[in-house]
PDB file of C-alpha atoms in Angstrom:
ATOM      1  CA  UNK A  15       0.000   0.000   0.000  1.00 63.00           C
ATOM      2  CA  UNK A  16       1.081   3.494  -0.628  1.00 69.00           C
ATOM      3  CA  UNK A  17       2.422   5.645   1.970  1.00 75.00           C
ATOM      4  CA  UNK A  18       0.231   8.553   2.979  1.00 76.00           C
ATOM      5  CA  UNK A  19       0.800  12.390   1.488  1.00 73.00           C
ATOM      6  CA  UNK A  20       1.905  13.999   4.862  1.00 74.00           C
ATOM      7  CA  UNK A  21       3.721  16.977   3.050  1.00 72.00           C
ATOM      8  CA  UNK A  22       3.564  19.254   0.409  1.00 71.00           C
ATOM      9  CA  UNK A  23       5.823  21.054  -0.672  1.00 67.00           C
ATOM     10  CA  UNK A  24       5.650  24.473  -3.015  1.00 65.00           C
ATOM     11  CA  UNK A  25       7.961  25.773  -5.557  1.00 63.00           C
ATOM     12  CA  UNK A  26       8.410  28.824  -4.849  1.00 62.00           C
ATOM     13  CA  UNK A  27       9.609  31.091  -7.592  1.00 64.00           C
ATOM     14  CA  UNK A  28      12.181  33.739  -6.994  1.00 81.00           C
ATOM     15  CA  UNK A  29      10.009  36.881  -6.587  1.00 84.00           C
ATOM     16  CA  UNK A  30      12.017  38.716  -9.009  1.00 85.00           C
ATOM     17  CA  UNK A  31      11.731  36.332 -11.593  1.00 86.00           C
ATOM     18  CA  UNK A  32       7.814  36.438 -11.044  1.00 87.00           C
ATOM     19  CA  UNK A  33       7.956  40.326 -11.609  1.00 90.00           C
ATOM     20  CA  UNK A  34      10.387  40.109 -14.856  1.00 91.00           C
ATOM     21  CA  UNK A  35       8.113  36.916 -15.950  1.00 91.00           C
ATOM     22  CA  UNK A  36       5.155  39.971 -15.469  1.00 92.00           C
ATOM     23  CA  UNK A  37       6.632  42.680 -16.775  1.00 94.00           C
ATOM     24  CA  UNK A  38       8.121  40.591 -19.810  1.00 94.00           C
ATOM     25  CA  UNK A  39       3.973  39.380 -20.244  1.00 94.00           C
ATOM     26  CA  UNK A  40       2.941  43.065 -20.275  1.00 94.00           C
ATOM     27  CA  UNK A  41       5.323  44.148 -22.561  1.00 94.00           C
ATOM     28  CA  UNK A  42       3.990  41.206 -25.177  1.00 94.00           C
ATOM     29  CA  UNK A  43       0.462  42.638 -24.771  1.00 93.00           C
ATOM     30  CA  UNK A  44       1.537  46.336 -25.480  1.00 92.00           C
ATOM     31  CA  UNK A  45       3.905  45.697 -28.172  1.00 93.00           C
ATOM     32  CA  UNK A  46       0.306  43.393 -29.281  1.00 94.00           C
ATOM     33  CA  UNK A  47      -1.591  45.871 -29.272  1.00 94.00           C
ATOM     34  CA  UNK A  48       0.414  49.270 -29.787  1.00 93.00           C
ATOM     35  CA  UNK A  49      -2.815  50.922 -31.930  1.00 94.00           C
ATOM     36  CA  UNK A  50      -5.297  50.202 -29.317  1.00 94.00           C
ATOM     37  CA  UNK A  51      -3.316  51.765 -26.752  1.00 93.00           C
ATOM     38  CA  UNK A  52      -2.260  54.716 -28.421  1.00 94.00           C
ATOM     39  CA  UNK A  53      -6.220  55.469 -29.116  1.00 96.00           C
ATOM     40  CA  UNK A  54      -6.713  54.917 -25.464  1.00 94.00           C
ATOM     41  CA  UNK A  55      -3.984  57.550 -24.319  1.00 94.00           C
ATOM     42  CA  UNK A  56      -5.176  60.177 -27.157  1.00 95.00           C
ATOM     43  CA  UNK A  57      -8.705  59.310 -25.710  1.00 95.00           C
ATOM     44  CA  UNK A  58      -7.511  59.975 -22.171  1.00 94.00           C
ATOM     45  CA  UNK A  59      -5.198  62.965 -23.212  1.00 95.00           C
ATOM     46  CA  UNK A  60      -8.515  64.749 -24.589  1.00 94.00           C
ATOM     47  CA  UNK A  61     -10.459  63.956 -21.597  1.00 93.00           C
ATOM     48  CA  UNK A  62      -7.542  65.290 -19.544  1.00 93.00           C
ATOM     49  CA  UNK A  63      -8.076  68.395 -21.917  1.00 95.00           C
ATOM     50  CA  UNK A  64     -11.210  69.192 -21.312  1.00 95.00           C
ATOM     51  CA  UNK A  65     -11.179  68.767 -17.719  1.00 93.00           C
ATOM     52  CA  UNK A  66     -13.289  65.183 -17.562  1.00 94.00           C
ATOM     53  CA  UNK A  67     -10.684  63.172 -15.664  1.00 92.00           C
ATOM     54  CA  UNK A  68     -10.479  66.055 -12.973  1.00 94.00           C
ATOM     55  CA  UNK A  69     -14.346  65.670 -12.777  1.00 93.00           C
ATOM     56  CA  UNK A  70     -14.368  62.132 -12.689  1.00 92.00           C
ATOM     57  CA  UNK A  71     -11.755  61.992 -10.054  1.00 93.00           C
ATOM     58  CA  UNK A  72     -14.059  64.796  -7.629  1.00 92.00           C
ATOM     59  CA  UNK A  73     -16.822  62.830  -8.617  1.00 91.00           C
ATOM     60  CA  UNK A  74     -15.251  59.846  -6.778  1.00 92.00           C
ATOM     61  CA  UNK A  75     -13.676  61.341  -3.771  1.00 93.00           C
ATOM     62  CA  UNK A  76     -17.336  62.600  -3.511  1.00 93.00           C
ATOM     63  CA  UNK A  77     -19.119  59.341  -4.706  1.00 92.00           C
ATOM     64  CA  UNK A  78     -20.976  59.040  -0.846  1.00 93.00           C
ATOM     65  CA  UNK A  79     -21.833  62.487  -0.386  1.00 92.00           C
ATOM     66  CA  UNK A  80     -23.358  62.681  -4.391  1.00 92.00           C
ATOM     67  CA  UNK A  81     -25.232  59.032  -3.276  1.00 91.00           C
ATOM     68  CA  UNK A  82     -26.519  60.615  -0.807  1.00 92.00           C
ATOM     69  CA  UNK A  83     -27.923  63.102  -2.434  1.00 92.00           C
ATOM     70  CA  UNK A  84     -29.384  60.814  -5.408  1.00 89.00           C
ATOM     71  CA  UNK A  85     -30.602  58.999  -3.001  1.00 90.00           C
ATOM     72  CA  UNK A  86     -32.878  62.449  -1.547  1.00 90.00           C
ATOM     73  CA  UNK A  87     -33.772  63.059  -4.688  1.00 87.00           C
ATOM     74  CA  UNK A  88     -35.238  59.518  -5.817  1.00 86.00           C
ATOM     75  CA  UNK A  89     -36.965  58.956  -2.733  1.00 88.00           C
ATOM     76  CA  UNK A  90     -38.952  62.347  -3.420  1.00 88.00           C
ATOM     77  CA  UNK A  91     -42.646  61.798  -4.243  1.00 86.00           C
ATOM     78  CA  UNK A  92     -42.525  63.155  -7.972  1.00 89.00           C
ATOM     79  CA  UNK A  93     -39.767  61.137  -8.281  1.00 89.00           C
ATOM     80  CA  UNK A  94     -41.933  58.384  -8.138  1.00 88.00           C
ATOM     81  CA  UNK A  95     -44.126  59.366 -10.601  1.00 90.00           C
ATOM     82  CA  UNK A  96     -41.692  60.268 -12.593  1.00 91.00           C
ATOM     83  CA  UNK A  97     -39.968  56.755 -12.548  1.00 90.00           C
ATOM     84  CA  UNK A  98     -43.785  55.203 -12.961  1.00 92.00           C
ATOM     85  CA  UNK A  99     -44.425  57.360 -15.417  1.00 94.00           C
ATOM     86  CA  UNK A 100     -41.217  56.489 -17.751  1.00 93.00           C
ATOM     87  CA  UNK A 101     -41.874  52.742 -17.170  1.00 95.00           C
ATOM     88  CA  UNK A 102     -45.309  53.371 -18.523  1.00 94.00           C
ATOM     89  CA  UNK A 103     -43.798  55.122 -21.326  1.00 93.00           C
ATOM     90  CA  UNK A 104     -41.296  52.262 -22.305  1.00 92.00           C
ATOM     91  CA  UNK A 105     -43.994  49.729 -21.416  1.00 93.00           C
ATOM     92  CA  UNK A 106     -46.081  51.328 -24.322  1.00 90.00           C
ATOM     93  CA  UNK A 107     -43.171  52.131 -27.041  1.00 90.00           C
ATOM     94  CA  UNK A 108     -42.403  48.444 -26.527  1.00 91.00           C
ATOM     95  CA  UNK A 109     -46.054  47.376 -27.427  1.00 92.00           C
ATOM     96  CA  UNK A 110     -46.184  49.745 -30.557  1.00 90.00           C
ATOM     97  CA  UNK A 111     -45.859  48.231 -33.966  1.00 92.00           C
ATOM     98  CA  UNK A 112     -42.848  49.524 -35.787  1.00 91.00           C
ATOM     99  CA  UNK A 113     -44.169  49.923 -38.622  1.00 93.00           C
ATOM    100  CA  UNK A 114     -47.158  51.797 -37.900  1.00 89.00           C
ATOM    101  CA  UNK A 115     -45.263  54.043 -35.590  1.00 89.00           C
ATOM    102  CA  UNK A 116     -42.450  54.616 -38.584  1.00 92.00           C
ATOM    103  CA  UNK A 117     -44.913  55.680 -40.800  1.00 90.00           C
ATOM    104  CA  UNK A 118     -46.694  57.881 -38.197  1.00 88.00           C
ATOM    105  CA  UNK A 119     -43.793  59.799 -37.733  1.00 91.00           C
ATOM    106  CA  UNK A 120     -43.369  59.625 -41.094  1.00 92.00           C
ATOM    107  CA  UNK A 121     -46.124  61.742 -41.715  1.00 91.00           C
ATOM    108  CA  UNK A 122     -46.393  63.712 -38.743  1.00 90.00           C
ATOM    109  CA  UNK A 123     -42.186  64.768 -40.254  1.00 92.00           C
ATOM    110  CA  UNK A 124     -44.163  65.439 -43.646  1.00 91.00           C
ATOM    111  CA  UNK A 125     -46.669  67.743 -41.874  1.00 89.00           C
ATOM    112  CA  UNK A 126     -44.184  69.582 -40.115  1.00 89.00           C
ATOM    113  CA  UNK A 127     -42.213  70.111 -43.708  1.00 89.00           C
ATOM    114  CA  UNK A 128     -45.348  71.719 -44.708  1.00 85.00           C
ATOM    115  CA  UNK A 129     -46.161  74.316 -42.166  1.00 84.00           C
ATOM    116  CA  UNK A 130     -45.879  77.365 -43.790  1.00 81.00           C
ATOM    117  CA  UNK A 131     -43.376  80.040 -42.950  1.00 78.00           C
ATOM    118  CA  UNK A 132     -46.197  82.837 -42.596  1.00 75.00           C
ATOM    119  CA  UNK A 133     -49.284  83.143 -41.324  1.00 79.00           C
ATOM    120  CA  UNK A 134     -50.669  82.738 -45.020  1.00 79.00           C
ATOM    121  CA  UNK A 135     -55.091  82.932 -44.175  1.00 84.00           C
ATOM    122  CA  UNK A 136     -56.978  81.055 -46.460  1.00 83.00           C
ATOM    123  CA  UNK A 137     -60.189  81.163 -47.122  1.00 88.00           C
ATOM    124  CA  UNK A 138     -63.266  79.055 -45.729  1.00 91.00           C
ATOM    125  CA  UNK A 139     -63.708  78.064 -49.733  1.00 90.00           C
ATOM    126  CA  UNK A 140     -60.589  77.096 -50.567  1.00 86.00           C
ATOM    127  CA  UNK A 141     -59.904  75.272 -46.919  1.00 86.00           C
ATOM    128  CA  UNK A 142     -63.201  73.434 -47.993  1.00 89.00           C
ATOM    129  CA  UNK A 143     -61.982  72.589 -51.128  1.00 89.00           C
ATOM    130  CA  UNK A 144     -58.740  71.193 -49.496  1.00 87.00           C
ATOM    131  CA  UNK A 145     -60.743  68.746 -47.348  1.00 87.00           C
ATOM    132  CA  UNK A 146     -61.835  66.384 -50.441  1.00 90.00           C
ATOM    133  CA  UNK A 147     -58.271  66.074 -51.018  1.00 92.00           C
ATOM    134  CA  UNK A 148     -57.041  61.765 -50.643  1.00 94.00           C
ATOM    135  CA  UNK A 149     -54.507  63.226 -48.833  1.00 91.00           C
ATOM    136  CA  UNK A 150     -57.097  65.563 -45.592  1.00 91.00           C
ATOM    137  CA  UNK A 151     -59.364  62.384 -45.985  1.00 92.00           C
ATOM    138  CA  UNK A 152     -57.017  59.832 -44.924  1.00 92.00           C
ATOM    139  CA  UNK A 153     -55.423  62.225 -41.884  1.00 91.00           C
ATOM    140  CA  UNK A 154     -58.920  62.499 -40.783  1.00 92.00           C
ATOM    141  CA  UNK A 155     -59.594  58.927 -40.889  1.00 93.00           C
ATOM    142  CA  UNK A 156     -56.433  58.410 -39.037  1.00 91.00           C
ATOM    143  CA  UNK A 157     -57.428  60.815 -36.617  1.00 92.00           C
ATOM    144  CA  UNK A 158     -60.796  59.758 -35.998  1.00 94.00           C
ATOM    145  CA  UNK A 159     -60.014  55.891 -35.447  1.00 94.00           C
ATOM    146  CA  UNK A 160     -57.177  57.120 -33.201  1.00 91.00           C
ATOM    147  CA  UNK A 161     -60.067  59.094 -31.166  1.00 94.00           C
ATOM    148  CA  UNK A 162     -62.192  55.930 -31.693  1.00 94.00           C
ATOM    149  CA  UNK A 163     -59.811  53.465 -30.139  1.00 93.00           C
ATOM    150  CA  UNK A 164     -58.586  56.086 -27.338  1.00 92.00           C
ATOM    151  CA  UNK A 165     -62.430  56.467 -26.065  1.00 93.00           C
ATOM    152  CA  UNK A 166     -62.635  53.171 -26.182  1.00 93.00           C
ATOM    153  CA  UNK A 167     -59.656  52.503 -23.576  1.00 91.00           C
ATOM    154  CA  UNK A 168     -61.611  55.761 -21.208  1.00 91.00           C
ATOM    155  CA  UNK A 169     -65.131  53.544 -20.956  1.00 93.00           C
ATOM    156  CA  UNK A 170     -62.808  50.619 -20.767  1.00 92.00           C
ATOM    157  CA  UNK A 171     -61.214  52.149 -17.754  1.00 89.00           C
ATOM    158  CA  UNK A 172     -64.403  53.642 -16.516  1.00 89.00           C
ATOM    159  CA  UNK A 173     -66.235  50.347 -16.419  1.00 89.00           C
ATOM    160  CA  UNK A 174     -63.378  48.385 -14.507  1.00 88.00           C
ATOM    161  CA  UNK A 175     -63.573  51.333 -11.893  1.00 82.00           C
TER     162      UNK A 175
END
């Protein structure tokens, strides 16, 4: 039978080897990857610049005081409906069709294109005239079934109340 393992013993590396084997590995990865790091220390030089990394570095020394103080600020009432309120908001985007909502921005870009520069008046006549136009008739029908299906949600809401 074999003997029991009682003792174990290390190699322990010469601590300056260790630190040239380091150095030696860091020097691959720069030499590696000489572009990405010079991008990096332009990128940090123009932050420097600009004042950014003296920011950043106040913003830290000051990270609990400023947590604090987000924290005051978030626990506010409005805040609340604030935070509800953009939830709601995403929750809603997210149920949208993106194709309707492309081409209702589409056209609502299109009106705005045509808003004249002056306050042009036109006449009741020729305003009337503009309303058998394909164009009026199918705004208003997009209008109307848009008020159609919104009072539909109110009594919706009205009746589960």
């Amino acid at each position: 039978m074999a003997k029991a393992t009682t003792f174990i013993r290390k190699l322990n590396e010469n601590k300056a080897e260790e630190n040239n084997q380091a150095i030696a590995e860091m020097m691959e990865e720069l030499a590696n990857n000489r572009q990405a790091i010079m991008e990096g220390i332009h990128i940090l030089k123009g932050l420097h610049d600009i004042g950014a990394l003296q920011a950043l570095q106040a913003l830290l020394e000051q990270r609990t005081a400023i947590g604090e103080i987000a924290i005051q600020q978030v626990n506010q009432p409005k805040m609340h409906n604030v935070i509800k309120n953009a939830m709601t908001a995403f929750g809603f985007l997210s149920s949208l069709d993106p194709q309707k909502m492309n081409t209702l921005l589409d056209g609502v870009s299109q009106g705005f294109d045509r808003i004249p520069e002056t306050n042009e008046k036109q006449s009741l006549w020729a305003l009337q005239k503009r309303f058998w136009t394909q164009e009026i008739r199918a705004s208003l029908t997009v209008v109307v079934n848009f008020l159609d299906g919104m009072g539909e949600a109110f009594l919706r809401r009205e009746k589960e109340r």
